[in-house]
mmCIF file of C-alpha atoms in Angstrom:
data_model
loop_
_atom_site.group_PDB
_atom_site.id
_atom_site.type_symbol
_atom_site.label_atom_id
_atom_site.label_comp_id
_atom_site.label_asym_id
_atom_site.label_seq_id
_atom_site.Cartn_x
_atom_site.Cartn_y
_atom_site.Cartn_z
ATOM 1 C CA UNK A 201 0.000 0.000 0.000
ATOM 2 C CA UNK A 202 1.848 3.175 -1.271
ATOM 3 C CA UNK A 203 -1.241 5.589 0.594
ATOM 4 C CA UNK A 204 -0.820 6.952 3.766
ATOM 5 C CA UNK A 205 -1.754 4.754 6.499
ATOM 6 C CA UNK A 206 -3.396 6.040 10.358
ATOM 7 C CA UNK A 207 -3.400 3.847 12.975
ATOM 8 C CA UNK A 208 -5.610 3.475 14.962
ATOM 9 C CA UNK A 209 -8.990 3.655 12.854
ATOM 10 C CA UNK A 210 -10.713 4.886 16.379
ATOM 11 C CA UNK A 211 -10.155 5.119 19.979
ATOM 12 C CA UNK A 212 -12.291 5.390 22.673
ATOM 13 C CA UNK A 213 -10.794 6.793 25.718
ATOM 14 C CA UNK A 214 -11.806 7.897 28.787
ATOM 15 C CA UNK A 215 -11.753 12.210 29.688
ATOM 16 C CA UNK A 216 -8.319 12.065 30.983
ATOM 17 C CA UNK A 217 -6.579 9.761 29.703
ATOM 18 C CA UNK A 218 -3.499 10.239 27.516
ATOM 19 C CA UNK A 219 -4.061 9.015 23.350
ATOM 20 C CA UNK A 220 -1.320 8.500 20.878
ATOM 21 C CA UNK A 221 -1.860 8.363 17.237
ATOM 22 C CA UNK A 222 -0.039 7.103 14.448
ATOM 23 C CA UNK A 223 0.831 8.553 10.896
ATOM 24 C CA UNK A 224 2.399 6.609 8.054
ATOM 25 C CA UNK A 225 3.491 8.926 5.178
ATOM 26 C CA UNK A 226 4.254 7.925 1.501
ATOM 27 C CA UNK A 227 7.716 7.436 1.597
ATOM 28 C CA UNK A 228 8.872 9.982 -0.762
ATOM 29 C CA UNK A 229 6.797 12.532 1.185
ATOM 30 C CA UNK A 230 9.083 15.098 2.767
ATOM 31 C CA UNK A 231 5.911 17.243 4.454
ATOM 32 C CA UNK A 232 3.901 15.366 6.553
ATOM 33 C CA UNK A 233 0.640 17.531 8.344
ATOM 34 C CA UNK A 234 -2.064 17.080 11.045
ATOM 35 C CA UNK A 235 -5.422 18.061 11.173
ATOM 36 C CA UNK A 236 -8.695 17.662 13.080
ATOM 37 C CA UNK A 237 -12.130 17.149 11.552
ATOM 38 C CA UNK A 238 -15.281 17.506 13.785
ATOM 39 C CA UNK A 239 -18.480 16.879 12.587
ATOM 40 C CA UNK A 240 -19.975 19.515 9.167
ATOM 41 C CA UNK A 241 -16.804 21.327 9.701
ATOM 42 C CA UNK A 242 -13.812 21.148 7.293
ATOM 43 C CA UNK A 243 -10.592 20.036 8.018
ATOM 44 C CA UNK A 244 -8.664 22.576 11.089
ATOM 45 C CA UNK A 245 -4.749 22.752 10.449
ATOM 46 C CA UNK A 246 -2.684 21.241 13.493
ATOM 47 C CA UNK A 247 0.692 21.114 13.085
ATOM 48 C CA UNK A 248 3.197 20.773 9.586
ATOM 49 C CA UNK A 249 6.463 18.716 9.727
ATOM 50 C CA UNK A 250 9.201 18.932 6.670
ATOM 51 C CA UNK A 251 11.489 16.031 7.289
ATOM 52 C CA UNK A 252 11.506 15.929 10.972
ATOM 53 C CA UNK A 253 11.436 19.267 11.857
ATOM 54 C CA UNK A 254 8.414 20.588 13.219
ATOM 55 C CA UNK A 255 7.880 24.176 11.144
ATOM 56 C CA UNK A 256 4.449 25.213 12.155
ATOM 57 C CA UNK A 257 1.545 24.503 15.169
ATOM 58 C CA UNK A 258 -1.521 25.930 14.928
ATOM 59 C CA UNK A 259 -1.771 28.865 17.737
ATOM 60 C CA UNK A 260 -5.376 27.088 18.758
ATOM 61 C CA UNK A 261 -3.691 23.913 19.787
ATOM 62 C CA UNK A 262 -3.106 23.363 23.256
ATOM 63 C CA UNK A 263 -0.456 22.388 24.954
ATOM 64 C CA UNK A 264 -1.879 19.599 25.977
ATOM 65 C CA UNK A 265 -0.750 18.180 22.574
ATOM 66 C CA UNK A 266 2.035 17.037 20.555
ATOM 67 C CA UNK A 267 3.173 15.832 18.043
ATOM 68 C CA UNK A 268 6.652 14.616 16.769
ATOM 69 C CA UNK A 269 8.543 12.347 13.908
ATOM 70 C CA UNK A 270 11.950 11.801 15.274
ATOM 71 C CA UNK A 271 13.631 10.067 11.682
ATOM 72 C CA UNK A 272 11.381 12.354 9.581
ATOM 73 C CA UNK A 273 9.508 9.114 8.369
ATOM 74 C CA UNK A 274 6.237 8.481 10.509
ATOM 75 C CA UNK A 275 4.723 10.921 12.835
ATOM 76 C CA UNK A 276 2.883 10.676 16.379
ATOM 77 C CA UNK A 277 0.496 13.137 17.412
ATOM 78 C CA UNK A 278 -0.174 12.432 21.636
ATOM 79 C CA UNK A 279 -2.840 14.370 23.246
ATOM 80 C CA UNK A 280 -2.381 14.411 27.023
ATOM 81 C CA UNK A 281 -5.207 14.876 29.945
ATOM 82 C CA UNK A 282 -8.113 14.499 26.957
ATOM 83 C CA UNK A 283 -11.120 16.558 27.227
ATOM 84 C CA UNK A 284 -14.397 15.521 25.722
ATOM 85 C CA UNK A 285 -13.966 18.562 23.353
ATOM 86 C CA UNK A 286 -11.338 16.484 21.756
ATOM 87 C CA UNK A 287 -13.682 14.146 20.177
ATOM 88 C CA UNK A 288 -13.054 14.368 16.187
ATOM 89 C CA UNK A 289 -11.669 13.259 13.275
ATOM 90 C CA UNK A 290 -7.520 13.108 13.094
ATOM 91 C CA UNK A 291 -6.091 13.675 9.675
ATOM 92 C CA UNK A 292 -2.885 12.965 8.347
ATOM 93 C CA UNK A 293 -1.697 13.790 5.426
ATOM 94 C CA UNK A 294 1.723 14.024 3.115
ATOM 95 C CA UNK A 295 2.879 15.976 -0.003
ATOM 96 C CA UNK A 296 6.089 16.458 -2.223
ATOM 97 C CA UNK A 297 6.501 20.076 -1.818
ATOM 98 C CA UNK A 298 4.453 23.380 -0.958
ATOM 99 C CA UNK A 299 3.137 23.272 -4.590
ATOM 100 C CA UNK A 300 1.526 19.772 -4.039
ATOM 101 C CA UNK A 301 -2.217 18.811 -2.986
ATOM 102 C CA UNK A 302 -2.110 16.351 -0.185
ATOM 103 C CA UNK A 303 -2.668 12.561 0.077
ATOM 104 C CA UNK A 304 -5.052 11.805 3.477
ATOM 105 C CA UNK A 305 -5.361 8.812 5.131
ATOM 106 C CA UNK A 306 -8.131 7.605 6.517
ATOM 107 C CA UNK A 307 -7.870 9.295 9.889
ATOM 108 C CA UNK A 308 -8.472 8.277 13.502
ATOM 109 C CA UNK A 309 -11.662 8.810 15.108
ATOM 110 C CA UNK A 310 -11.261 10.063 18.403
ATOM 111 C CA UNK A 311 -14.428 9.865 21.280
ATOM 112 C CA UNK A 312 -13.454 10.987 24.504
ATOM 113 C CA UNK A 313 -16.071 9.872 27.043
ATOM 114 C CA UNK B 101 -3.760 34.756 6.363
ATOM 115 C CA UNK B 102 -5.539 33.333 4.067
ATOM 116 C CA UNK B 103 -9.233 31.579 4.806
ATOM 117 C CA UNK B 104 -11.860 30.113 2.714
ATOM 118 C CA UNK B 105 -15.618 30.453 1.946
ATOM 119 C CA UNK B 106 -18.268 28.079 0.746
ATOM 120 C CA UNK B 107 -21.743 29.781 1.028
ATOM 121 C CA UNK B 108 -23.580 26.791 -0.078
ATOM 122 C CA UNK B 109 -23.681 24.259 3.040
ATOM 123 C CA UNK B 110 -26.026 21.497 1.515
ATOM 124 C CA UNK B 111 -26.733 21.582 -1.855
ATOM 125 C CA UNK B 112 -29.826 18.703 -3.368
ATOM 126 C CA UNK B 113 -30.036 17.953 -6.838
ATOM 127 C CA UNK B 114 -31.589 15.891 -9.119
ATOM 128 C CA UNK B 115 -29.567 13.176 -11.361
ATOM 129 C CA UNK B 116 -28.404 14.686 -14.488
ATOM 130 C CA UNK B 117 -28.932 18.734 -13.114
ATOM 131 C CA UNK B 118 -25.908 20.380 -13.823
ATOM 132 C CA UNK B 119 -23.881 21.768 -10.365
ATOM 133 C CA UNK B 120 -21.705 24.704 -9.406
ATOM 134 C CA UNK B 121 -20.284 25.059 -6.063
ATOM 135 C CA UNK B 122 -18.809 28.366 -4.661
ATOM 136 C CA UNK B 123 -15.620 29.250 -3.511
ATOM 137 C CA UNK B 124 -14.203 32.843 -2.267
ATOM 138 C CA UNK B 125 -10.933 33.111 -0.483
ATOM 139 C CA UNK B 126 -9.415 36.014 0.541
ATOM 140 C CA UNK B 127 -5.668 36.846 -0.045
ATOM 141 C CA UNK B 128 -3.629 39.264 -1.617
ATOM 142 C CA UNK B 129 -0.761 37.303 -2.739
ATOM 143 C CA UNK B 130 0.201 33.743 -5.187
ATOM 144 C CA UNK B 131 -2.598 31.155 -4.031
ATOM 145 C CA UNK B 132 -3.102 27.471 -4.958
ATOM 146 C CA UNK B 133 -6.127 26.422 -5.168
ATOM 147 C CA UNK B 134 -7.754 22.743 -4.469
ATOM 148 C CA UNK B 135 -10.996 20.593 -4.710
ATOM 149 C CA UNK B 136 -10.995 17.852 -2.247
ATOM 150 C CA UNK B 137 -13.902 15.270 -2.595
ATOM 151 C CA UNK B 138 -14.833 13.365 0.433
ATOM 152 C CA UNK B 139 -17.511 10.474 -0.675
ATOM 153 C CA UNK B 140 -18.777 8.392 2.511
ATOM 154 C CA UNK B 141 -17.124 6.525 4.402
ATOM 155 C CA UNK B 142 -13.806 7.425 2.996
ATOM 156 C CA UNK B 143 -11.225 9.615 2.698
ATOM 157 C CA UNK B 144 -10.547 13.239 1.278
ATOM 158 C CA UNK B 145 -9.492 12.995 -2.453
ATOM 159 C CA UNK B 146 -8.271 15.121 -4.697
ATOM 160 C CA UNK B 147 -10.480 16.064 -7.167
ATOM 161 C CA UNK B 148 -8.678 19.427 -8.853
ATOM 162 C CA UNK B 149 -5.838 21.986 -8.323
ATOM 163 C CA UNK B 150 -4.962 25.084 -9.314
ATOM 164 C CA UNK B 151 -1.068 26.445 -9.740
ATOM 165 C CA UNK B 152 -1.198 28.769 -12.913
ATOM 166 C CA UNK B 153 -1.916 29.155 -16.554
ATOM 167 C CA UNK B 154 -4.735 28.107 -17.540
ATOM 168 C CA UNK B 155 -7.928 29.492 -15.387
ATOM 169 C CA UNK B 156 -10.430 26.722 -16.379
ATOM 170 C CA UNK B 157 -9.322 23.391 -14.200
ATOM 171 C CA UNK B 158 -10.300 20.376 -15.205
ATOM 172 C CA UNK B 159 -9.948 17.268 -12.937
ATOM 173 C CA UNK B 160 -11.570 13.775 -12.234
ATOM 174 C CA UNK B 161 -15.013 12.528 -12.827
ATOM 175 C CA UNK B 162 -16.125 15.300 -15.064
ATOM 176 C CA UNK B 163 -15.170 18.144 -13.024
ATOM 177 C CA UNK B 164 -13.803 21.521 -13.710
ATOM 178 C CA UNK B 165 -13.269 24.661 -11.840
ATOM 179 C CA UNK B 166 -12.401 28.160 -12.592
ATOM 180 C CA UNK B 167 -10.138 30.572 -11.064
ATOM 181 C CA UNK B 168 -11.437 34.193 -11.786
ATOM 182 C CA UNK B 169 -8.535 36.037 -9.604
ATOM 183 C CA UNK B 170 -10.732 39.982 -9.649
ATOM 184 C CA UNK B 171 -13.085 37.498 -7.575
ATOM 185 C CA UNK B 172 -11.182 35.858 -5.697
ATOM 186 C CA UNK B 173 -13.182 32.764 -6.441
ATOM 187 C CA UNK B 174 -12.602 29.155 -7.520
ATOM 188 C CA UNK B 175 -16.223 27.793 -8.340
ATOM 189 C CA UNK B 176 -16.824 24.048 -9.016
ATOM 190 C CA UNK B 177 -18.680 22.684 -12.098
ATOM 191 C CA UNK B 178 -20.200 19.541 -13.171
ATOM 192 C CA UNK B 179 -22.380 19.689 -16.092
ATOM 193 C CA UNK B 180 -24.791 16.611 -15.164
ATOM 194 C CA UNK B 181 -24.298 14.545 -11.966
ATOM 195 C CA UNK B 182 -24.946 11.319 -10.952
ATOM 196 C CA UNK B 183 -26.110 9.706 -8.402
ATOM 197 C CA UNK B 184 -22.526 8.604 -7.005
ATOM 198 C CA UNK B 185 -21.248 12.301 -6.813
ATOM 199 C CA UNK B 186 -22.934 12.383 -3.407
ATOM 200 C CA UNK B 187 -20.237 13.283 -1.168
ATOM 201 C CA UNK B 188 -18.867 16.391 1.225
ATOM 202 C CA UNK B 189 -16.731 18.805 -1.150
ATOM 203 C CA UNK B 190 -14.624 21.356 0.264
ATOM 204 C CA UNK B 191 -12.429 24.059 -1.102
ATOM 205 C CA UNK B 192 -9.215 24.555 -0.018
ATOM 206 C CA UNK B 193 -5.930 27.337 -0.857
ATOM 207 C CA UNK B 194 -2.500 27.832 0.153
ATOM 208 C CA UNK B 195 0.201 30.621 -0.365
ATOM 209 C CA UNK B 196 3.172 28.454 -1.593
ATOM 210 C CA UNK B 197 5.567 31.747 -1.223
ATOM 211 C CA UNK B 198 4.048 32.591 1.996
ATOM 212 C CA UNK B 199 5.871 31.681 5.626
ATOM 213 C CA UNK B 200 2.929 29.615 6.431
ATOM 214 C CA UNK B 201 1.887 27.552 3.240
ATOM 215 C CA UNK B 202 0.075 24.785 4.870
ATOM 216 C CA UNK B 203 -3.608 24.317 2.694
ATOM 217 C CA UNK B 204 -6.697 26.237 4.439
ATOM 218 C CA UNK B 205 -10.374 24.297 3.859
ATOM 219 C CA UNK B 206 -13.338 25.875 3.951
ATOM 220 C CA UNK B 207 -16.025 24.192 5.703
ATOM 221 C CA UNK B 208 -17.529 22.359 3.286
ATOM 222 C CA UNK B 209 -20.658 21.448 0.649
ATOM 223 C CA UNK B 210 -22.513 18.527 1.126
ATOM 224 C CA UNK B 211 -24.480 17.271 -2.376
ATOM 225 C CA UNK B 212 -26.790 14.920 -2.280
ATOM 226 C CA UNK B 213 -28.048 13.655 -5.702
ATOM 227 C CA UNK B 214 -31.900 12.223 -5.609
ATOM 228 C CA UNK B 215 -31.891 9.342 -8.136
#
């Protein structure tokens, strides 16, 4: 499978509890990005990684979350202490360059309860 | 920084009606400009993109959009849909020469198609 692959497909967790997610880029992917998805809303910007340097975080994330890839191939995103507000959908995507669309995976469905 | 605008939230038609979906963003400078097509149960696709040249897009399934830049808009365009077009369909930009050039979406048109 050459697409990008998110692991796992959903979590339930329960409101304080610490989550880790998993990104798989395409290999030849230099940019790897995060996102969140909540329900009739289009996809919210995170955090953007180019190689494995982290080069941008959205100023509405808290800092309650992170997100790292240590050999600039795949990428965690851990969200500490969740809050029910953290329910949504978390996107992953890679692309060549800044000129390129992205390619999503299939995201991880998050319900804190 | 740049943001996004799709007026039409839900949008019904008819099988074989033709569509056009609108998109205004706002900034001054170089903008890409995307389509991403998210059908149920799956995953945001590509549909189109915008980099330069020619305004009038054309991408998968029959679509096409157009980039009029005094408008700032990038509408979408089918000329008759089908029944399998139903799906979420969101517009999207970035600023490639900007400091931040990760892609904005707007929030989104749902189409459902009646058979």
């Amino acid at each position: 499978d050459t697409g990008v692959s998110q692991d796992p497909r959903h979590k339930i967790t329960k409101r304080g509890q610490n989550v880790t997610f998993r990104c798989d880029p395409i290999s030849e992917h230099n940019r790897l990005y995060w996102y969140r998805q909540t329900l009739g809303q289009g996809p919210e910007f995170l955090t953007y990684f180019q190689n494995e340097a982290q080069l941008e975080k959205s100023r509405l994330l808290s800092d309650r979350f992170s997100a790292e890839r240590p050999k600039g191939s795949f990428s965690t995103l851990e969200i500490q202490r969740t809050e029910q507000g953290d329910s949504a959908m978390y996107l992953c995507a890679s692309s060549e360059d800044q000129y390129s669309g992205y390619t999503f995976g299939s995201g991880t469905r998050l319900t804190v309860v | 920084a740049q943001s996004v605008s799709q007026h039409n939230h839900h949008v019904i038609l008819s099988e074989a009606a033709s569509l056009e979906l609108g998109c205004n963003y706002s900034y001054g400078g170089t903008v890409n400009l995307f389509w991403y097509v998210q059908y149920p149960g799956q995953h945001l696709q590509l549909l189109l993109k915008y980099f330069s040249g020619d305004p009038l897009v054309k991408g998968i399934k029959g679509f096409e959009a157009e980039f009029i830049k005094s408008k700032f808009s990038f509408n979408l365009r089918k000329p008759s849909v089908q029944w399998s077009d139903t799906a979420e369909y969101f517009c999207a930009v970035n600023a490639p020469y900007s400091s931040a050039s990760k892609i904005i979406f707007g929030s989104g048109t749902r189409l459902s198609i009646r058979p």
